[in-house]
Tab-separated table of C-alpha atoms and ligand atoms in Angstrom:
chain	number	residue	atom	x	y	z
A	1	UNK	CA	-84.203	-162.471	132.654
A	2	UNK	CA	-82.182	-160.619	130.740
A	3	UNK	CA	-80.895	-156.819	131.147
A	4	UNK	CA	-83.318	-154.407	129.418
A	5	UNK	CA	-82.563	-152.718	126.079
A	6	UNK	CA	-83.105	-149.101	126.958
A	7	UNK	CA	-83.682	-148.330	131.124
A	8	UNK	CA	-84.464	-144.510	132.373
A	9	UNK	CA	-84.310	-143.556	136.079
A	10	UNK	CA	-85.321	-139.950	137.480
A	11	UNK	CA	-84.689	-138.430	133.947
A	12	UNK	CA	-85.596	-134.654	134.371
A	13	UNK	CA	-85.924	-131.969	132.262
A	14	UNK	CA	-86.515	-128.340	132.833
A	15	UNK	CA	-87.527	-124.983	130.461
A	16	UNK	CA	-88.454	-122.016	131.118
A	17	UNK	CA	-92.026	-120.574	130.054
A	18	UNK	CA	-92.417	-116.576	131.411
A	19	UNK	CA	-89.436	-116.258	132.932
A	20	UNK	CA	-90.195	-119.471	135.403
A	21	UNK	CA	-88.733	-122.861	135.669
A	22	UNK	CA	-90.615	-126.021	134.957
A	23	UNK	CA	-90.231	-129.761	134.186
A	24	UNK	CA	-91.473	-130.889	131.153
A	25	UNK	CA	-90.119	-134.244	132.340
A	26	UNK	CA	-90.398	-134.806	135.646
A	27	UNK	CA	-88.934	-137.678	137.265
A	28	UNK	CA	-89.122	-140.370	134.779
A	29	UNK	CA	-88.614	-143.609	134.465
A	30	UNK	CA	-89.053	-146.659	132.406
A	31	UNK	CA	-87.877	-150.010	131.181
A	32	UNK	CA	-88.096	-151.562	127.546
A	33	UNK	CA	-87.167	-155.108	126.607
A	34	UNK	CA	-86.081	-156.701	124.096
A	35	UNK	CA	-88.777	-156.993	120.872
A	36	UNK	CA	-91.097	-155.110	123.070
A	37	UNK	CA	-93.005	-151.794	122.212
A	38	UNK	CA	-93.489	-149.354	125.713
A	39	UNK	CA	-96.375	-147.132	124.625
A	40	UNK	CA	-95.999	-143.143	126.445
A	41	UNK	CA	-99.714	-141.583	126.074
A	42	UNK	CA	-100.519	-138.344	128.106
A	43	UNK	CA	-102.661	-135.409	127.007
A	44	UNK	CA	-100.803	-132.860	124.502
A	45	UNK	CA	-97.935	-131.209	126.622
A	46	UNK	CA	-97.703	-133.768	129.182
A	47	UNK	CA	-93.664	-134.085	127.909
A	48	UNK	CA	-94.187	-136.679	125.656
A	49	UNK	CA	-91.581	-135.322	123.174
A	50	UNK	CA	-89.639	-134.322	125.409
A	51	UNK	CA	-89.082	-137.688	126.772
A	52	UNK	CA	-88.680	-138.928	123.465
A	53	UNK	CA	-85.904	-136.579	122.880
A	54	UNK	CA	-83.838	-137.246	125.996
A	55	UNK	CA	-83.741	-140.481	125.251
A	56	UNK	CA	-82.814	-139.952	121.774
A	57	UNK	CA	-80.033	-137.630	123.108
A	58	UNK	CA	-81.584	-134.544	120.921
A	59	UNK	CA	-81.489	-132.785	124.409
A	60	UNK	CA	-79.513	-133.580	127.596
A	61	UNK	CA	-81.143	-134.097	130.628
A	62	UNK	CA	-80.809	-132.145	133.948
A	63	UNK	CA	-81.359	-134.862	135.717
A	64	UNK	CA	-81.206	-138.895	135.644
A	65	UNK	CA	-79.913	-141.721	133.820
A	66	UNK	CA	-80.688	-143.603	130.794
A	67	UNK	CA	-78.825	-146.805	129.989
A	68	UNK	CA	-79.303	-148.469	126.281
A	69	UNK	CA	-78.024	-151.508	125.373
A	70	UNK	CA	-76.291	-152.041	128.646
A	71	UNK	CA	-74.082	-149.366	128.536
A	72	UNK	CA	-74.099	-145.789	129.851
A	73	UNK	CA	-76.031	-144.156	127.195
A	74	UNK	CA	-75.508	-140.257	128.655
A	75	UNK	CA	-71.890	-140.705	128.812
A	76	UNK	CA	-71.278	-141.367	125.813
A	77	UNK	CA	-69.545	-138.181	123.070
A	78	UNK	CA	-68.272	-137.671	120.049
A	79	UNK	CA	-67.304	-140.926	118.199
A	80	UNK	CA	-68.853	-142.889	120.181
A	81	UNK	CA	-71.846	-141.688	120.012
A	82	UNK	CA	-72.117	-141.239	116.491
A	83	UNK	CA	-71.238	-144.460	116.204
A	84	UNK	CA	-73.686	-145.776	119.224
A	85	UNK	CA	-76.042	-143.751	117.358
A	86	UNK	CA	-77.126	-146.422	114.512
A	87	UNK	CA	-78.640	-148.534	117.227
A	88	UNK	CA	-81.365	-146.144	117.959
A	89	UNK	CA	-83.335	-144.290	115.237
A	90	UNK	CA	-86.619	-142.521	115.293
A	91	UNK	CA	-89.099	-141.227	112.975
A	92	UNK	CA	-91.225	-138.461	113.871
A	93	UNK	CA	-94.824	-136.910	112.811
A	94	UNK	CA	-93.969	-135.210	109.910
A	95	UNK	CA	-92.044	-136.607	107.593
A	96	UNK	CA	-92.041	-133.538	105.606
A	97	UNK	CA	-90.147	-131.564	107.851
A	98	UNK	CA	-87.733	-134.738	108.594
A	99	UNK	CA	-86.712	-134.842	104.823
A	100	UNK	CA	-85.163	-132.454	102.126
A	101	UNK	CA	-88.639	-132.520	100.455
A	102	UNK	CA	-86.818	-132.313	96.894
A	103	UNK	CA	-84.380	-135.351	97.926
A	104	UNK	CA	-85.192	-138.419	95.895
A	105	UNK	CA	-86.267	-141.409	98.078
A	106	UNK	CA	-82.777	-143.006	97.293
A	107	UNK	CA	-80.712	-140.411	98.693
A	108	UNK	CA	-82.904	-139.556	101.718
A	109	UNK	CA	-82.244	-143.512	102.264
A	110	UNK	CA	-78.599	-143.492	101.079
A	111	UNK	CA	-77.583	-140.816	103.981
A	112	UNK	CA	-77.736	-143.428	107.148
A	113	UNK	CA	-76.135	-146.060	104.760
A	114	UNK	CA	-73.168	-143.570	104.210
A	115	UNK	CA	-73.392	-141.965	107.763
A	116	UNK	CA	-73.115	-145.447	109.561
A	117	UNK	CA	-71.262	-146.900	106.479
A	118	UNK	CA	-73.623	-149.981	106.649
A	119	UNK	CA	-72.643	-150.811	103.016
A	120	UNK	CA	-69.690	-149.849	100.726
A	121	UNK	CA	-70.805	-148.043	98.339
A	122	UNK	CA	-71.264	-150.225	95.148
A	123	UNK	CA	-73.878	-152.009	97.048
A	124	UNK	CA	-75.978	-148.687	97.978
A	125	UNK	CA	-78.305	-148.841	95.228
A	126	UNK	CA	-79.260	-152.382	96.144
A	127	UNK	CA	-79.642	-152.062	99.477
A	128	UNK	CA	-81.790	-149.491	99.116
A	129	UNK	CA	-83.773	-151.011	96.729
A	130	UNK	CA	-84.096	-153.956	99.471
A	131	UNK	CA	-84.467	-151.670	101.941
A	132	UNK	CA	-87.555	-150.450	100.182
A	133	UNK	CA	-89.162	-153.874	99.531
A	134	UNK	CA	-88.901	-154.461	103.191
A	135	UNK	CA	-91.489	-151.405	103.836
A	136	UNK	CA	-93.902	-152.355	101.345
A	137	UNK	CA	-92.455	-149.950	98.709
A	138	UNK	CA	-91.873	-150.642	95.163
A	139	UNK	CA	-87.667	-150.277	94.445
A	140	UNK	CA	-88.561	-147.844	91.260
A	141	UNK	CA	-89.533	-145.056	93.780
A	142	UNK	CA	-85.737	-144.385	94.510
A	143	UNK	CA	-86.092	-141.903	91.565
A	144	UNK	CA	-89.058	-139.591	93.145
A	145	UNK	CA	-88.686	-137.131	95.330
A	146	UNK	CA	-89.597	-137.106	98.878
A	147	UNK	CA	-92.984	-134.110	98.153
A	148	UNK	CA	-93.903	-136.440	94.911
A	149	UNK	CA	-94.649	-139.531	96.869
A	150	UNK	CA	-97.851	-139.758	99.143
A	151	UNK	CA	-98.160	-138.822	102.853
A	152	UNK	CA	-98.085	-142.895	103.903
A	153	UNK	CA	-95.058	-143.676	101.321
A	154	UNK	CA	-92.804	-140.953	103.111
A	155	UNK	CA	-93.509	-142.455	106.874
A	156	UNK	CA	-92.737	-145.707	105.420
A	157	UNK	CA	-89.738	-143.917	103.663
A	158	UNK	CA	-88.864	-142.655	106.565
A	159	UNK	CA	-89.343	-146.223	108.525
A	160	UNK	CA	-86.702	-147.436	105.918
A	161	UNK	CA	-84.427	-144.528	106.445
A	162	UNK	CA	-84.415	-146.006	110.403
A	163	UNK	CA	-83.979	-148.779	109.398
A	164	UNK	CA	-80.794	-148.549	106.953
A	165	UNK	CA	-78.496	-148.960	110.326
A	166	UNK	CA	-79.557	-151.625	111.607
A	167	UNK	CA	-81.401	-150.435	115.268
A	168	UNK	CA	-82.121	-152.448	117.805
A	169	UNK	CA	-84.848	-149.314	118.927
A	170	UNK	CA	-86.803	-146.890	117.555
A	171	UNK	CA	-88.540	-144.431	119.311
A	172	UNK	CA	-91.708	-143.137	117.144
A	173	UNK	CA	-92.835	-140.301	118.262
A	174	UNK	CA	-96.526	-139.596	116.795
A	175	UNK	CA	-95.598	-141.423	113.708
A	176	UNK	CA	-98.532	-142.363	112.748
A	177	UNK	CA	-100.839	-139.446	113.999
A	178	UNK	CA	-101.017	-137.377	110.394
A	179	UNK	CA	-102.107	-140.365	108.750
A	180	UNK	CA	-105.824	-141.086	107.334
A	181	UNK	CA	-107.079	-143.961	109.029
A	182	UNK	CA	-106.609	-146.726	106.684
A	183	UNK	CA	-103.202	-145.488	105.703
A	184	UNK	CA	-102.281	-145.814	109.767
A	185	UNK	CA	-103.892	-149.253	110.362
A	186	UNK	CA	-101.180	-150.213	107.269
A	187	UNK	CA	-98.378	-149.081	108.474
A	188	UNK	CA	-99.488	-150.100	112.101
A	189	UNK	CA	-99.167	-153.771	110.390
A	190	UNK	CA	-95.701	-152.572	108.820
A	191	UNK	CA	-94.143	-152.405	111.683
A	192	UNK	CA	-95.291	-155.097	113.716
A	193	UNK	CA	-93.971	-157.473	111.127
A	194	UNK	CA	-90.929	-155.690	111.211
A	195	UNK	CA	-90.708	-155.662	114.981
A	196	UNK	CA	-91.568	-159.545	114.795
A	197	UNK	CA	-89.042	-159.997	112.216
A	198	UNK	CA	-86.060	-158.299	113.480
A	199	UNK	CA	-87.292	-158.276	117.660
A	200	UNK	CA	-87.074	-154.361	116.902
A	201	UNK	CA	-87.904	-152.273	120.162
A	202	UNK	CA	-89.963	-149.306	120.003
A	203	UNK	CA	-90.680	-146.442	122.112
A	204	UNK	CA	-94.194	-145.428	121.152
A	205	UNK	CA	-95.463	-142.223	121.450
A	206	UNK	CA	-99.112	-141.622	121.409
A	207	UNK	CA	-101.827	-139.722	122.197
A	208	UNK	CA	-104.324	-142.019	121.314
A	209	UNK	CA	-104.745	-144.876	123.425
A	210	UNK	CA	-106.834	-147.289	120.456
A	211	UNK	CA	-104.137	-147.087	118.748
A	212	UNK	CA	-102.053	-147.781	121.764
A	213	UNK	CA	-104.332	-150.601	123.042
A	214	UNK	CA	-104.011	-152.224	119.098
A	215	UNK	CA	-100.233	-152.090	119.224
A	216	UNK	CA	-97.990	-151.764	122.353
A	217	UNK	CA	-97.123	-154.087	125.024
A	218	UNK	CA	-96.729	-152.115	127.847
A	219	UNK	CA	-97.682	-148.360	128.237
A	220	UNK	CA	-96.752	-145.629	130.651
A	221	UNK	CA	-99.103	-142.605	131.017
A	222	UNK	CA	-97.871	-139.551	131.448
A	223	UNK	CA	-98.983	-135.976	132.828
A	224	UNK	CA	-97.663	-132.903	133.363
A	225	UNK	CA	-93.922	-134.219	132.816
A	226	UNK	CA	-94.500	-136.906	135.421
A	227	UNK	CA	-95.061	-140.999	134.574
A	228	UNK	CA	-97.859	-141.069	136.722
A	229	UNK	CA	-98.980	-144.655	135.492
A	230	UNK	CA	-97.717	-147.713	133.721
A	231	UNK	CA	-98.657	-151.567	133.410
A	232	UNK	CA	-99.373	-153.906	130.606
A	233	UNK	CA	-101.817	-152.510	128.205
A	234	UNK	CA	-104.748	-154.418	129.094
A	235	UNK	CA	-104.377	-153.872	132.315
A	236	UNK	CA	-104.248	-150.416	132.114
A	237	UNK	CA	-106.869	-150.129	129.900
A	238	UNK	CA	-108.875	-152.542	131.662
A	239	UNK	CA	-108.463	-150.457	135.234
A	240	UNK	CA	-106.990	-147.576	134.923
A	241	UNK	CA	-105.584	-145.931	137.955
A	242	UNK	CA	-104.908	-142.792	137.064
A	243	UNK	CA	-107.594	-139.729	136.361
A	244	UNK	CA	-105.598	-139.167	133.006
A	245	UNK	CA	-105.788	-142.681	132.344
A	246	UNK	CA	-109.573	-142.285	132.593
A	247	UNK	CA	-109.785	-139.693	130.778
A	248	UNK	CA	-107.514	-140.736	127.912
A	249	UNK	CA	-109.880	-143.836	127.975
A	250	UNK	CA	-113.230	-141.870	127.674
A	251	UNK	CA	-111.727	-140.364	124.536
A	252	UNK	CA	-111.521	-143.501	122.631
A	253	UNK	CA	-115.244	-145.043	122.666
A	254	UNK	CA	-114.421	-147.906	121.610
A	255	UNK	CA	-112.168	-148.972	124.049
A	256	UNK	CA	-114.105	-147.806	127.304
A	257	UNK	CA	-115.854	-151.017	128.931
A	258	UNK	CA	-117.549	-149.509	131.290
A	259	UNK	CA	-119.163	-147.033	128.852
B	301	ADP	N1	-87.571	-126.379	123.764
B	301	ADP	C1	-88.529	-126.029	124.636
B	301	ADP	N2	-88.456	-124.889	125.359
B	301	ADP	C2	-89.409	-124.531	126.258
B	301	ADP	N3	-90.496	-125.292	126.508
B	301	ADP	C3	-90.632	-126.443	125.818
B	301	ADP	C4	-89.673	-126.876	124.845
B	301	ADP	N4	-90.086	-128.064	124.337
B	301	ADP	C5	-91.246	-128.365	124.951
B	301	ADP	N5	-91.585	-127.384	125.834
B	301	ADP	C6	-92.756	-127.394	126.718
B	301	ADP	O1	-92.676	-128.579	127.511
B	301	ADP	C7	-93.976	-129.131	127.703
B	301	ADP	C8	-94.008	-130.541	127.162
B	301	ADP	O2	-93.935	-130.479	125.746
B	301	ADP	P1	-93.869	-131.799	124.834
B	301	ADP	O3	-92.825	-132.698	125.362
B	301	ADP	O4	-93.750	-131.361	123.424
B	301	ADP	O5	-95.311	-132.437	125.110
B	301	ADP	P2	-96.155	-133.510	124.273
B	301	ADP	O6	-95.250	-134.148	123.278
B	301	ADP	O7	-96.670	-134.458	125.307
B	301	ADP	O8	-97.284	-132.758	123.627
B	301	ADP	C9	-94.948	-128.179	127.035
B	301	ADP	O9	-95.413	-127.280	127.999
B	301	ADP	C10	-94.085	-127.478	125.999
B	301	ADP	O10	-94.596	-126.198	125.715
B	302	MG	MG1	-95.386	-134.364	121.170
C-alpha cells in the first residue's frame, strides 16, 4: 500500500471561551488516500472547522502532527510553503465572503494562476476559459462579476479557483451546505467526476450525513473536538457506534434503517 496523501496524529487545538481553556480539537487523527474523500460530520461546534483549518495551516496547532504528501507538512515556512501550498486548496461555505464580490470571474480565477504561476501569462485567458468548462461553466462568464452570477455558479467558481493549481487535496468545508437542493446534488456530481478524473482527495466537511452517505468514502465523526468515530461509510451508517453517530443518523430519515 502506498503512504497516505494527508496523515494527522494527536492534532490539538485550544481557545479560550470566558476566560477558560478548551480544545476545539482534541486529539485528532486521521488518514486520507489517494482519490479518496474522508467525510468529518459532528454536530455544529464539534471542531469541524477547526480541523479543517489546521490542516489547511490557517491556524497552527498546539499539539500533533500532520504530514501531506509525505513530507512534514507543519514544518514547512515561508517559500516553501507558499509554494507547498498549490497542492492543497479549499473552498468554503460562502463563497461570497471568499471572493471580492465585484471581481469578475476571470480575475477571481486568474489570482491562483498568477500566485502559483501555473501559466505564463499569455495563456491566462485560456486557461481560464478551460478552467471554466471543466466546472460546467460557460467561458463567456469570465466577464461577470462574482455578486452577478448565481449562488451555485460562484461554488463552482470557486471549485475552479481550487483547482487553477493543480491540488492533489481539497478540503471542503460545508461547501455545499448554502445550496438549494438540486443546485447541491449538481455540484455533488461536479466533483465526483472531477475527483474520478484527476484522483483528487477531499477532506469533506459535513454536517449532514445523506449527503455524507451519497458521497464520501470513509467518514470520521466528531464531538466536542474529539474523533470519537470513524469507518467506511456504510459501515458507519449501517452500525453506528457512537451516540452522535446515532443521533446524526436519526436526523437524516432517509438514511436510518432501523427507523
Ligand atoms: N478563533 C476562535 N476562537 C475561540 N473559539 C473558537 C474559534 N474558532 C472556533 N471556536 C470555537 O471552537 C469550537 C469549534 O468550532 P468549529 O470548529 O467552528 O465547529 P464546527 O465547524 O464543527 O461547527 C466552538 O465552540 C467554537 O465556538
Ligand atoms: Mg464549521
Amino acid at each position: 500500500m502506498t503512504a497516505p496523501l494527508l496523515e494527522g496524529s494527536g492534532i490539538t487545538k485550544r481557545f479560550k471561551r470566558g476566560g477558560e481553556s478548551f480544545a476545539a480539537v482534541d486529539d485528532a487523527s486521521l488518514t486520507l488516500g489517494l482519490g479518496e474523500t474522508l467525510a468529518v460530520v459532528g454536530p455544529s461546534g464539534s471542531g469541524k472547522s477547526t480541523l479543517a483549518r489546521l490542516v489547511l495551516r490557517l491556524l497552527e496547532p498546539d499539539a500533533g502532527a500532520i504530514r501531506f504528501e509525505g513530507e512534514d507538512w507543519l514544518a514547512l515556512s515561508g517559500g516553501t510553503l507558499r509554494h507547498k501550498r498549490a497542492r492543497m486548496q479549499a473552498v468554503f461555505q460562502d463563497p461570497l465572503a471568499a471572493f471580492n464580490p465585484r471581481a469578475t470571474v476571470e480575475s477571481a480565477i486568474a489570482d491562483p494562476l498568477r500566485i502559483h504561476a501555473v501559466a505564463p501569462r499569455t495563456q491566462r485567458r485560456e486557461q481560464i476559459a478551460e478552467l471554466l468548462r471543466r466546472v460546467g461553466l460557460d467561458p463567456a462568464l469570465s466577464s461577470r462579476t462574482i455578486h452577478e452570477i448565481s449562488g451555485g455558479q460562484r461554488q463552482r467558481v470557486a471549485i475552479a479557483r481550487a483547482l487553477a493549481s493543480h491540488p492533489r487535496l481539497v478540503v471542503l468545508d460545508e461547501a455545499t451546505s448554502a445550496l438549494d437542493v438540486s443546485v447541491r446534488g449538481q455540484v455533488l456530481d461536479l466533483l465526483a467526476r472531477l475527483q474520478a478524473e484527476e484522483n483528487l482527495s477531499y477532506l469533506f466537511i459535513s454536517h449532514d450525513l445523506a449527503v455524507v452517505h451519497r458521497f464520501a468514502h470513509h467518514v470520521a465523526v466528531m464531538d466536542g473536538g474529539r474523533i470519537v468515530e470513524t469507518g467506511t461509510v456504510d459501515a458507519v451508517i449501517s452500525d453506528p457506534q457512537s451516540r452522535i453517530a446515532r443521533t446524526l443518523l436519526a436526523a437524516a430519515p432517509r438514511l436510518n434503517r432501523k427507523a
